[in-house]
PDB file of C-alpha atoms in Angstrom:
ATOM      1  CA  MET A   1      97.610  93.006  90.201  1.00 60.00           C
ATOM      2  CA  PHE A   2      95.669  93.993  87.077  1.00 69.00           C
ATOM      3  CA  PRO A   3      93.598  96.743  88.124  1.00 67.00           C
ATOM      4  CA  PHE A   4      92.569  97.790  84.210  1.00 68.00           C
ATOM      5  CA  LEU A   5      91.632  95.993  81.405  1.00 69.00           C
ATOM      6  CA  VAL A   6      93.083  97.806  78.746  1.00 70.00           C
ATOM      7  CA  ILE A   7      91.094  97.770  75.526  1.00 74.00           C
ATOM      8  CA  THR A   8      93.006 100.694  73.949  1.00 72.00           C
ATOM      9  CA  GLU A   9      95.407 103.228  75.130  1.00 72.00           C
ATOM     10  CA  LYS A  10      92.629 105.755  76.036  1.00 73.00           C
ATOM     11  CA  ILE A  11      89.903 103.140  76.879  1.00 75.00           C
ATOM     12  CA  LYS A  12      90.694 101.177  80.265  1.00 74.00           C
ATOM     13  CA  ILE A  13      88.204  99.379  82.247  1.00 75.00           C
ATOM     14  CA  PRO A  14      88.762  99.071  86.035  1.00 79.00           C
ATOM     15  CA  LEU A  15      88.394  95.322  86.782  1.00 82.00           C
ATOM     16  CA  TYR A  16      87.062  96.432  90.218  1.00 85.00           C
ATOM     17  CA  GLY A  17      83.980  97.602  88.800  1.00 85.00           C
ATOM     18  CA  ALA A  18      83.671  95.202  86.339  1.00 90.00           C
ATOM     19  CA  ILE A  19      84.135  92.151  88.198  1.00 92.00           C
ATOM     20  CA  PHE A  20      81.519  93.308  90.969  1.00 93.00           C
ATOM     21  CA  MET A  21      79.056  94.314  88.498  1.00 93.00           C
ATOM     22  CA  ILE A  22      78.932  91.015  87.012  1.00 95.00           C
ATOM     23  CA  GLY A  23      78.631  89.665  90.544  1.00 96.00           C
ATOM     24  CA  PHE A  24      75.879  92.134  91.234  1.00 96.00           C
ATOM     25  CA  PHE A  25      73.902  91.509  87.908  1.00 96.00           C
ATOM     26  CA  LEU A  26      74.093  87.753  88.366  1.00 97.00           C
ATOM     27  CA  ALA A  27      73.072  88.037  92.134  1.00 97.00           C
ATOM     28  CA  VAL A  28      69.737  90.001  90.839  1.00 97.00           C
ATOM     29  CA  PHE A  29      68.916  87.575  88.061  1.00 96.00           C
ATOM     30  CA  LEU A  30      69.027  84.497  90.629  1.00 96.00           C
ATOM     31  CA  ALA A  31      67.135  86.488  93.096  1.00 96.00           C
ATOM     32  CA  ARG A  32      64.338  87.182  90.591  1.00 95.00           C
ATOM     33  CA  LYS A  33      64.403  83.336  90.043  1.00 93.00           C
ATOM     34  CA  MET A  34      64.050  82.728  93.776  1.00 91.00           C
ATOM     35  CA  ALA A  35      61.217  85.266  94.353  1.00 93.00           C
ATOM     36  CA  PRO A  36      58.189  83.219  94.137  1.00 90.00           C
ATOM     37  CA  ARG A  37      59.393  81.147  96.720  1.00 86.00           C
ATOM     38  CA  PHE A  38      59.119  83.992  99.322  1.00 86.00           C
ATOM     39  CA  GLN A  39      55.911  85.192  97.589  1.00 85.00           C
ATOM     40  CA  GLY A  40      58.055  87.924  96.632  1.00 87.00           C
ATOM     41  CA  THR A  41      57.446  89.017  92.518  1.00 92.00           C
ATOM     42  CA  LYS A  42      60.290  89.568  89.868  1.00 94.00           C
ATOM     43  CA  GLU A  43      59.562  93.135  89.485  1.00 95.00           C
ATOM     44  CA  ASP A  44      59.565  94.570  92.876  1.00 96.00           C
ATOM     45  CA  THR A  45      62.858  92.401  93.156  1.00 96.00           C
ATOM     46  CA  THR A  46      64.256  94.453  90.437  1.00 96.00           C
ATOM     47  CA  TYR A  47      63.113  97.576  91.282  1.00 97.00           C
ATOM     48  CA  ALA A  48      64.418  96.955  95.155  1.00 97.00           C
ATOM     49  CA  ALA A  49      67.931  95.655  93.538  1.00 97.00           C
ATOM     50  CA  ALA A  50      68.100  99.190  92.034  1.00 97.00           C
ATOM     51  CA  TYR A  51      67.257 100.896  94.804  1.00 98.00           C
ATOM     52  CA  ALA A  52      69.864  98.755  96.493  1.00 97.00           C
ATOM     53  CA  ALA A  53      72.496  99.589  94.139  1.00 96.00           C
ATOM     54  CA  ILE A  54      72.054 103.255  95.025  1.00 97.00           C
ATOM     55  CA  GLY A  55      72.179 102.528  98.364  1.00 97.00           C
ATOM     56  CA  ILE A  56      75.390 100.361  98.287  1.00 96.00           C
ATOM     57  CA  LEU A  57      77.201 103.314  96.043  1.00 94.00           C
ATOM     58  CA  ILE A  58      75.983 105.966  98.615  1.00 96.00           C
ATOM     59  CA  GLY A  59      76.706 103.992 101.964  1.00 95.00           C
ATOM     60  CA  ALA A  60      80.106 102.772 100.598  1.00 93.00           C
ATOM     61  CA  LYS A  61      81.542 106.120  99.624  1.00 92.00           C
ATOM     62  CA  LEU A  62      80.073 107.524 102.732  1.00 93.00           C
ATOM     63  CA  LEU A  63      81.788 105.254 105.393  1.00 91.00           C
ATOM     64  CA  TYR A  64      84.528 105.347 103.556  1.00 89.00           C
ATOM     65  CA  PHE A  65      84.949 109.459 103.930  1.00 90.00           C
ATOM     66  CA  ILE A  66      83.697 108.615 107.738  1.00 88.00           C
ATOM     67  CA  THR A  67      86.790 106.442 108.134  1.00 85.00           C
ATOM     68  CA  LYS A  68      89.117 108.964 106.620  1.00 84.00           C
ATOM     69  CA  LEU A  69      87.618 112.147 108.412  1.00 86.00           C
ATOM     70  CA  PRO A  70      89.737 111.750 111.568  1.00 81.00           C
ATOM     71  CA  ASN A  71      92.596 112.004 109.452  1.00 82.00           C
ATOM     72  CA  ILE A  72      91.328 115.092 107.528  1.00 86.00           C
ATOM     73  CA  ILE A  73      90.473 116.637 110.809  1.00 88.00           C
ATOM     74  CA  VAL A  74      94.289 116.377 112.248  1.00 86.00           C
ATOM     75  CA  LYS A  75      95.816 117.579 109.223  1.00 86.00           C
ATOM     76  CA  ARG A  76      92.539 119.701 108.144  1.00 87.00           C
ATOM     77  CA  ASP A  77      95.619 122.507 106.828  1.00 87.00           C
ATOM     78  CA  SER A  78      97.332 120.379 104.568  1.00 88.00           C
ATOM     79  CA  PHE A  79      94.438 119.284 103.440  1.00 86.00           C
ATOM     80  CA  LEU A  80      92.851 122.684 102.884  1.00 88.00           C
ATOM     81  CA  LEU A  81      95.945 123.147 100.950  1.00 89.00           C
ATOM     82  CA  LEU A  82      95.376 120.069  98.730  1.00 86.00           C
ATOM     83  CA  PHE A  83      91.805 121.284  98.204  1.00 86.00           C
ATOM     84  CA  ARG A  84      92.806 124.542  97.216  1.00 89.00           C
ATOM     85  CA  GLU A  85      95.512 123.535  94.448  1.00 88.00           C
ATOM     86  CA  ALA A  86      94.310 120.318  93.304  1.00 88.00           C
ATOM     87  CA  PRO A  87      90.847 119.757  94.641  1.00 87.00           C
ATOM     88  CA  LEU A  88      90.240 116.356  92.360  1.00 86.00           C
ATOM     89  CA  GLN A  89      93.224 114.817  93.969  1.00 85.00           C
ATOM     90  CA  ALA A  90      91.439 116.173  97.491  1.00 85.00           C
ATOM     91  CA  LEU A  91      88.048 114.178  96.453  1.00 86.00           C
ATOM     92  CA  GLU A  92      89.807 111.144  95.405  1.00 83.00           C
ATOM     93  CA  TYR A  93      91.298 111.087  98.728  1.00 81.00           C
ATOM     94  CA  VAL A  94      88.390 111.843 100.534  1.00 83.00           C
ATOM     95  CA  PHE A  95      85.542 109.273  98.610  1.00 82.00           C
ATOM     96  CA  GLY A  96      88.284 107.328  96.683  1.00 79.00           C
ATOM     97  CA  GLY A  97      87.273 104.085  97.958  1.00 80.00           C
ATOM     98  CA  PHE A  98      84.705 101.862  99.105  1.00 84.00           C
ATOM     99  CA  VAL A  99      83.689 100.217 102.475  1.00 91.00           C
ATOM    100  CA  PHE A 100      81.535  96.772 102.292  1.00 94.00           C
ATOM    101  CA  TYR A 101      79.535  97.409 105.430  1.00 95.00           C
ATOM    102  CA  GLY A 102      79.065 101.008 103.995  1.00 94.00           C
ATOM    103  CA  GLY A 103      77.103  99.656 101.300  1.00 95.00           C
ATOM    104  CA  LEU A 104      75.243  96.790 102.976  1.00 96.00           C
ATOM    105  CA  LEU A 105      73.457  98.885 104.980  1.00 96.00           C
ATOM    106  CA  GLY A 106      72.847 101.538 102.472  1.00 96.00           C
ATOM    107  CA  ALA A 107      71.641  98.669 100.431  1.00 96.00           C
ATOM    108  CA  ILE A 108      69.076  97.213 102.944  1.00 96.00           C
ATOM    109  CA  LEU A 109      67.911 101.190 103.459  1.00 97.00           C
ATOM    110  CA  GLY A 110      67.823 101.523  99.827  1.00 97.00           C
ATOM    111  CA  VAL A 111      65.557  98.168  99.583  1.00 96.00           C
ATOM    112  CA  TRP A 112      63.321  99.635 103.040  1.00 96.00           C
ATOM    113  CA  ILE A 113      63.009 102.967 101.085  1.00 97.00           C
ATOM    114  CA  TYR A 114      61.442 100.821  98.256  1.00 97.00           C
ATOM    115  CA  CYS A 115      59.520  98.768 100.356  1.00 96.00           C
ATOM    116  CA  ARG A 116      58.056 101.947 102.280  1.00 96.00           C
ATOM    117  CA  GLN A 117      57.057 104.065  99.027  1.00 96.00           C
ATOM    118  CA  TYR A 118      55.511 101.124  97.184  1.00 95.00           C
ATOM    119  CA  LYS A 119      53.764  99.379 100.156  1.00 95.00           C
ATOM    120  CA  VAL A 120      55.668  96.165  99.642  1.00 93.00           C
ATOM    121  CA  SER A 121      56.624  94.070 102.608  1.00 91.00           C
ATOM    122  CA  PHE A 122      59.936  94.309 103.827  1.00 92.00           C
ATOM    123  CA  GLN A 123      61.035  90.865 105.360  1.00 87.00           C
ATOM    124  CA  PRO A 124      60.263  88.491 101.797  1.00 88.00           C
ATOM    125  CA  LEU A 125      62.893  90.882 100.381  1.00 92.00           C
ATOM    126  CA  LEU A 126      65.411  90.329 102.909  1.00 90.00           C
ATOM    127  CA  ASP A 127      64.878  86.554 102.531  1.00 90.00           C
ATOM    128  CA  ILE A 128      65.406  86.998  98.763  1.00 93.00           C
ATOM    129  CA  PHE A 129      68.248  88.756  98.660  1.00 95.00           C
ATOM    130  CA  ALA A 130      70.249  87.208 101.572  1.00 95.00           C
ATOM    131  CA  PRO A 131      71.549  84.356  99.650  1.00 95.00           C
ATOM    132  CA  PHE A 132      72.941  86.638  97.205  1.00 96.00           C
ATOM    133  CA  ILE A 133      74.873  89.305  98.865  1.00 97.00           C
ATOM    134  CA  PRO A 134      77.786  86.764  99.769  1.00 97.00           C
ATOM    135  CA  LEU A 135      77.732  86.131  95.906  1.00 97.00           C
ATOM    136  CA  ALA A 136      77.838  89.849  94.791  1.00 97.00           C
ATOM    137  CA  HIS A 137      80.476  90.300  97.637  1.00 97.00           C
ATOM    138  CA  GLY A 138      82.592  87.522  96.746  1.00 97.00           C
ATOM    139  CA  PHE A 139      83.114  88.607  92.934  1.00 97.00           C
ATOM    140  CA  GLY A 140      83.644  92.143  94.601  1.00 95.00           C
ATOM    141  CA  ARG A 141      86.820  90.784  96.783  1.00 96.00           C
ATOM    142  CA  ILE A 142      88.077  89.186  93.671  1.00 95.00           C
ATOM    143  CA  GLY A 143      87.945  92.708  92.258  1.00 92.00           C
ATOM    144  CA  CYS A 144      89.910  93.808  95.391  1.00 92.00           C
ATOM    145  CA  PHE A 145      92.611  91.053  94.652  1.00 92.00           C
ATOM    146  CA  PHE A 146      93.177  92.576  90.972  1.00 89.00           C
ATOM    147  CA  ALA A 147      93.102  96.286  92.269  1.00 86.00           C
ATOM    148  CA  GLY A 148      95.455  95.716  95.030  1.00 85.00           C
ATOM    149  CA  CYS A 149      92.924  97.115  97.328  1.00 87.00           C
ATOM    150  CA  CYS A 150      92.406  96.101 100.948  1.00 89.00           C
ATOM    151  CA  TYR A 151      95.226  93.335 100.959  1.00 92.00           C
ATOM    152  CA  GLY A 152      96.793  91.679 103.663  1.00 93.00           C
ATOM    153  CA  LYS A 153      99.836  91.507 105.952  1.00 93.00           C
ATOM    154  CA  GLU A 154     103.188  90.595 105.373  1.00 93.00           C
ATOM    155  CA  TYR A 155     103.515  86.832 105.108  1.00 94.00           C
ATOM    156  CA  HIS A 156     105.944  84.312 103.911  1.00 94.00           C
ATOM    157  CA  GLY A 157     104.527  80.967 103.867  1.00 92.00           C
ATOM    158  CA  ILE A 158     102.515  78.920 101.450  1.00 92.00           C
ATOM    159  CA  PHE A 159     100.052  80.420  99.269  1.00 92.00           C
ATOM    160  CA  SER A 160     101.575  83.956  99.848  1.00 94.00           C
ATOM    161  CA  VAL A 161     101.308  86.463  97.226  1.00 93.00           C
ATOM    162  CA  ARG A 162     103.271  89.040  96.019  1.00 91.00           C
ATOM    163  CA  PHE A 163     101.860  92.095  93.946  1.00 89.00           C
ATOM    164  CA  PRO A 164     103.984  94.686  91.418  1.00 86.00           C
ATOM    165  CA  TYR A 165     104.601  97.939  92.097  1.00 82.00           C
ATOM    166  CA  ASN A 166     101.907 100.273  92.054  1.00 76.00           C
ATOM    167  CA  GLU A 167     102.746 104.012  92.650  1.00 73.00           C
ATOM    168  CA  GLN A 168      99.252 104.783  94.288  1.00 71.00           C
ATOM    169  CA  ILE A 169     100.401 102.135  96.806  1.00 78.00           C
ATOM    170  CA  PRO A 170     104.143 102.101  96.972  1.00 80.00           C
ATOM    171  CA  GLU A 171     104.155  99.734 100.171  1.00 82.00           C
ATOM    172  CA  LEU A 172     102.226  96.776  98.658  1.00 86.00           C
ATOM    173  CA  SER A 173     104.997  95.569  96.664  1.00 85.00           C
ATOM    174  CA  GLU A 174     107.684  95.436  99.376  1.00 87.00           C
ATOM    175  CA  VAL A 175     106.849  92.071 101.220  1.00 93.00           C
ATOM    176  CA  PRO A 176     104.632  88.976 100.262  1.00 94.00           C
ATOM    177  CA  ARG A 177     101.113  88.865 101.594  1.00 95.00           C
ATOM    178  CA  VAL A 178      98.528  86.825 102.792  1.00 96.00           C
ATOM    179  CA  PRO A 179      95.768  87.009  99.972  1.00 95.00           C
ATOM    180  CA  VAL A 180      93.080  87.980 102.263  1.00 96.00           C
ATOM    181  CA  GLN A 181      91.200  89.074  99.464  1.00 96.00           C
ATOM    182  CA  LEU A 182      90.644  85.905  98.410  1.00 96.00           C
ATOM    183  CA  ILE A 183      90.125  84.135 101.368  1.00 97.00           C
ATOM    184  CA  GLU A 184      87.254  86.031 102.014  1.00 97.00           C
ATOM    185  CA  ALA A 185      85.790  85.318  98.635  1.00 97.00           C
ATOM    186  CA  GLY A 186      85.891  82.279  99.339  1.00 97.00           C
ATOM    187  CA  LEU A 187      84.305  82.484 102.470  1.00 98.00           C
ATOM    188  CA  ASN A 188      81.198  84.353 100.814  1.00 98.00           C
ATOM    189  CA  PHE A 189      81.255  81.782  97.833  1.00 98.00           C
ATOM    190  CA  VAL A 190      80.475  78.720 100.734  1.00 97.00           C
ATOM    191  CA  MET A 191      77.902  80.965 102.312  1.00 97.00           C
ATOM    192  CA  PHE A 192      76.047  81.922  99.018  1.00 97.00           C
ATOM    193  CA  GLY A 193      76.491  77.620  97.962  1.00 96.00           C
ATOM    194  CA  ILE A 194      74.832  77.378 101.933  1.00 95.00           C
ATOM    195  CA  LEU A 195      71.913  79.881 101.993  1.00 95.00           C
ATOM    196  CA  PHE A 196      70.832  79.152  98.403  1.00 94.00           C
ATOM    197  CA  TYR A 197      70.404  75.335  99.369  1.00 94.00           C
ATOM    198  CA  MET A 198      68.762  76.583 102.395  1.00 92.00           C
ATOM    199  CA  ALA A 199      66.546  78.854 100.304  1.00 90.00           C
ATOM    200  CA  LYS A 200      65.775  76.012  97.696  1.00 87.00           C
ATOM    201  CA  LYS A 201      64.921  73.658 100.189  1.00 84.00           C
ATOM    202  CA  LYS A 202      62.611  76.988 102.385  1.00 81.00           C
ATOM    203  CA  ILE A 203      64.269  75.298 105.776  1.00 83.00           C
ATOM    204  CA  CYS A 204      64.554  78.899 107.361  1.00 80.00           C
ATOM    205  CA  LYS A 205      61.593  80.388 108.995  1.00 78.00           C
ATOM    206  CA  ARG A 206      60.842  84.242 107.176  1.00 78.00           C
ATOM    207  CA  GLY A 207      63.758  86.625 108.237  1.00 77.00           C
ATOM    208  CA  GLN A 208      66.434  84.136 109.401  1.00 88.00           C
ATOM    209  CA  MET A 209      68.285  83.746 106.172  1.00 90.00           C
ATOM    210  CA  MET A 210      69.021  86.959 106.795  1.00 92.00           C
ATOM    211  CA  GLY A 211      70.150  86.258 110.119  1.00 93.00           C
ATOM    212  CA  ILE A 212      72.415  83.352 109.305  1.00 94.00           C
ATOM    213  CA  TYR A 213      74.243  85.646 106.972  1.00 95.00           C
ATOM    214  CA  LEU A 214      74.980  88.559 109.202  1.00 95.00           C
ATOM    215  CA  ILE A 215      76.466  86.027 112.077  1.00 96.00           C
ATOM    216  CA  TYR A 216      78.339  84.295 109.801  1.00 96.00           C
ATOM    217  CA  TYR A 217      79.711  87.152 107.973  1.00 97.00           C
ATOM    218  CA  THR A 218      80.276  89.265 111.212  1.00 97.00           C
ATOM    219  CA  VAL A 219      82.191  86.261 112.771  1.00 97.00           C
ATOM    220  CA  ALA A 220      84.366  86.083 109.647  1.00 97.00           C
ATOM    221  CA  ARG A 221      84.910  89.480 108.979  1.00 96.00           C
ATOM    222  CA  PHE A 222      86.543  90.172 112.323  1.00 96.00           C
ATOM    223  CA  LEU A 223      88.754  87.332 112.067  1.00 96.00           C
ATOM    224  CA  LEU A 224      89.687  88.430 108.812  1.00 96.00           C
ATOM    225  CA  GLU A 225      90.490  92.012 109.722  1.00 94.00           C
ATOM    226  CA  MET A 226      93.438  90.482 111.479  1.00 94.00           C
ATOM    227  CA  LEU A 227      94.616  89.589 108.365  1.00 94.00           C
ATOM    228  CA  ARG A 228      94.432  92.540 107.056  1.00 93.00           C
ATOM    229  CA  GLY A 229      97.441  94.845 106.057  1.00 89.00           C
ATOM    230  CA  ASP A 230      96.220  98.432 104.637  1.00 85.00           C
ATOM    231  CA  VAL A 231      96.196  99.709 108.426  1.00 70.00           C
ATOM    232  CA  LEU A 232      94.525 103.165 106.783  1.00 64.00           C
ATOM    233  CA  ARG A 233      91.261 101.713 106.582  1.00 67.00           C
ATOM    234  CA  GLY A 234      90.237 103.698 109.720  1.00 70.00           C
ATOM    235  CA  GLY A 235      89.903 102.347 113.116  1.00 74.00           C
ATOM    236  CA  VAL A 236      88.463 103.035 117.062  1.00 76.00           C
ATOM    237  CA  GLY A 237      90.776 102.089 119.690  1.00 78.00           C
ATOM    238  CA  ILE A 238      92.243  98.553 119.259  1.00 85.00           C
ATOM    239  CA  LEU A 239      89.458  97.633 116.510  1.00 89.00           C
ATOM    240  CA  SER A 240      89.233  98.559 112.859  1.00 90.00           C
ATOM    241  CA  THR A 241      85.993 100.056 111.784  1.00 89.00           C
ATOM    242  CA  SER A 242      84.948  96.919 109.863  1.00 92.00           C
ATOM    243  CA  GLN A 243      85.474  94.943 113.436  1.00 94.00           C
ATOM    244  CA  LEU A 244      83.522  97.627 115.511  1.00 94.00           C
ATOM    245  CA  ILE A 245      80.346  97.420 113.126  1.00 94.00           C
ATOM    246  CA  SER A 246      81.198  93.495 113.047  1.00 96.00           C
ATOM    247  CA  ILE A 247      80.192  93.563 117.068  1.00 96.00           C
ATOM    248  CA  LEU A 248      77.150  96.129 116.544  1.00 95.00           C
ATOM    249  CA  LEU A 249      75.457  93.816 113.847  1.00 95.00           C
ATOM    250  CA  ILE A 250      76.037  90.752 115.290  1.00 95.00           C
ATOM    251  CA  PRO A 251      72.625  91.059 117.847  1.00 94.00           C
ATOM    252  CA  VAL A 252      71.014  92.125 114.710  1.00 93.00           C
ATOM    253  CA  GLY A 253      71.700  88.904 113.197  1.00 93.00           C
ATOM    254  CA  VAL A 254      70.625  86.977 116.176  1.00 93.00           C
ATOM    255  CA  TYR A 255      67.087  88.650 116.648  1.00 91.00           C
ATOM    256  CA  LEU A 256      66.558  88.090 113.255  1.00 89.00           C
ATOM    257  CA  LEU A 257      68.023  83.946 113.581  1.00 88.00           C
ATOM    258  CA  THR A 258      65.354  83.827 116.447  1.00 86.00           C
ATOM    259  CA  GLY A 259      62.212  84.708 114.426  1.00 69.00           C
ATOM    260  CA  ARG A 260      61.455  87.560 116.523  1.00 60.00           C
ATOM    261  CA  MET A 261      61.231  89.867 113.270  1.00 57.00           C
ATOM    262  CA  GLU A 262      58.145  87.384 112.013  1.00 57.00           C
ATOM    263  CA  LYS A 263      56.606  87.546 115.520  1.00 54.00           C
ATOM    264  CA  ASN A 264      56.433  91.365 115.924  1.00 52.00           C
ATOM    265  CA  ASN A 265      55.037  91.404 111.995  1.00 53.00           C
ATOM    266  CA  ARG A 266      52.179  89.254 112.860  1.00 50.00           C
TER     267      ARG A 266
END
């Protein structure tokens, strides 16, 4: 685990944020190159990406807060005491993490708001961004690996990893674990390669690439959740929060893949 890039004793750069931003800007750069293939403009792609970035931040933080809310309600007296005595620590607990699905939904909403505000067609921008969501996300999961978050369950077989001790996550170093962050990063990069090739060859109809991405990722994420070891990330019954959202998003992916969005926009 290597959460910070230490420049000086006082200057430490969080590697998760730095690695994700590299992936995000690379994704935007490539999306700008791809825009003319989908009757989009480089300018709209850039500005829509800025709206998406705001949506990522708000959405990812908001869903993280929602996953923490049940525990806050159950332990409200302890939380209120913590908030009075150490408000920054309490806020760190409530908003200190990110949830990918919240960021994804926030990004899509951000792009939609941009399209509504400037009267730009929404569907072409979905096609433009679809291949590059898994690219940026893959970089983000590498950042997770360095930060030690989103870690896997105990595993003693080949390719297991053992993280160094971290006082913020003391249980992390107790046992070897599944490198689930790197597995997810690899699956995202594979999806990026597939969608990028399809975009270059114009294989799909309008709207279908986002449908392919959603189906691929929701199924992969549902299964990957079974390898996760950070049990405090929230859940509903036997399902984690991300598994539940995966189930809800699969019909959306099927709807886009069947080309119904294009038919409805004619």
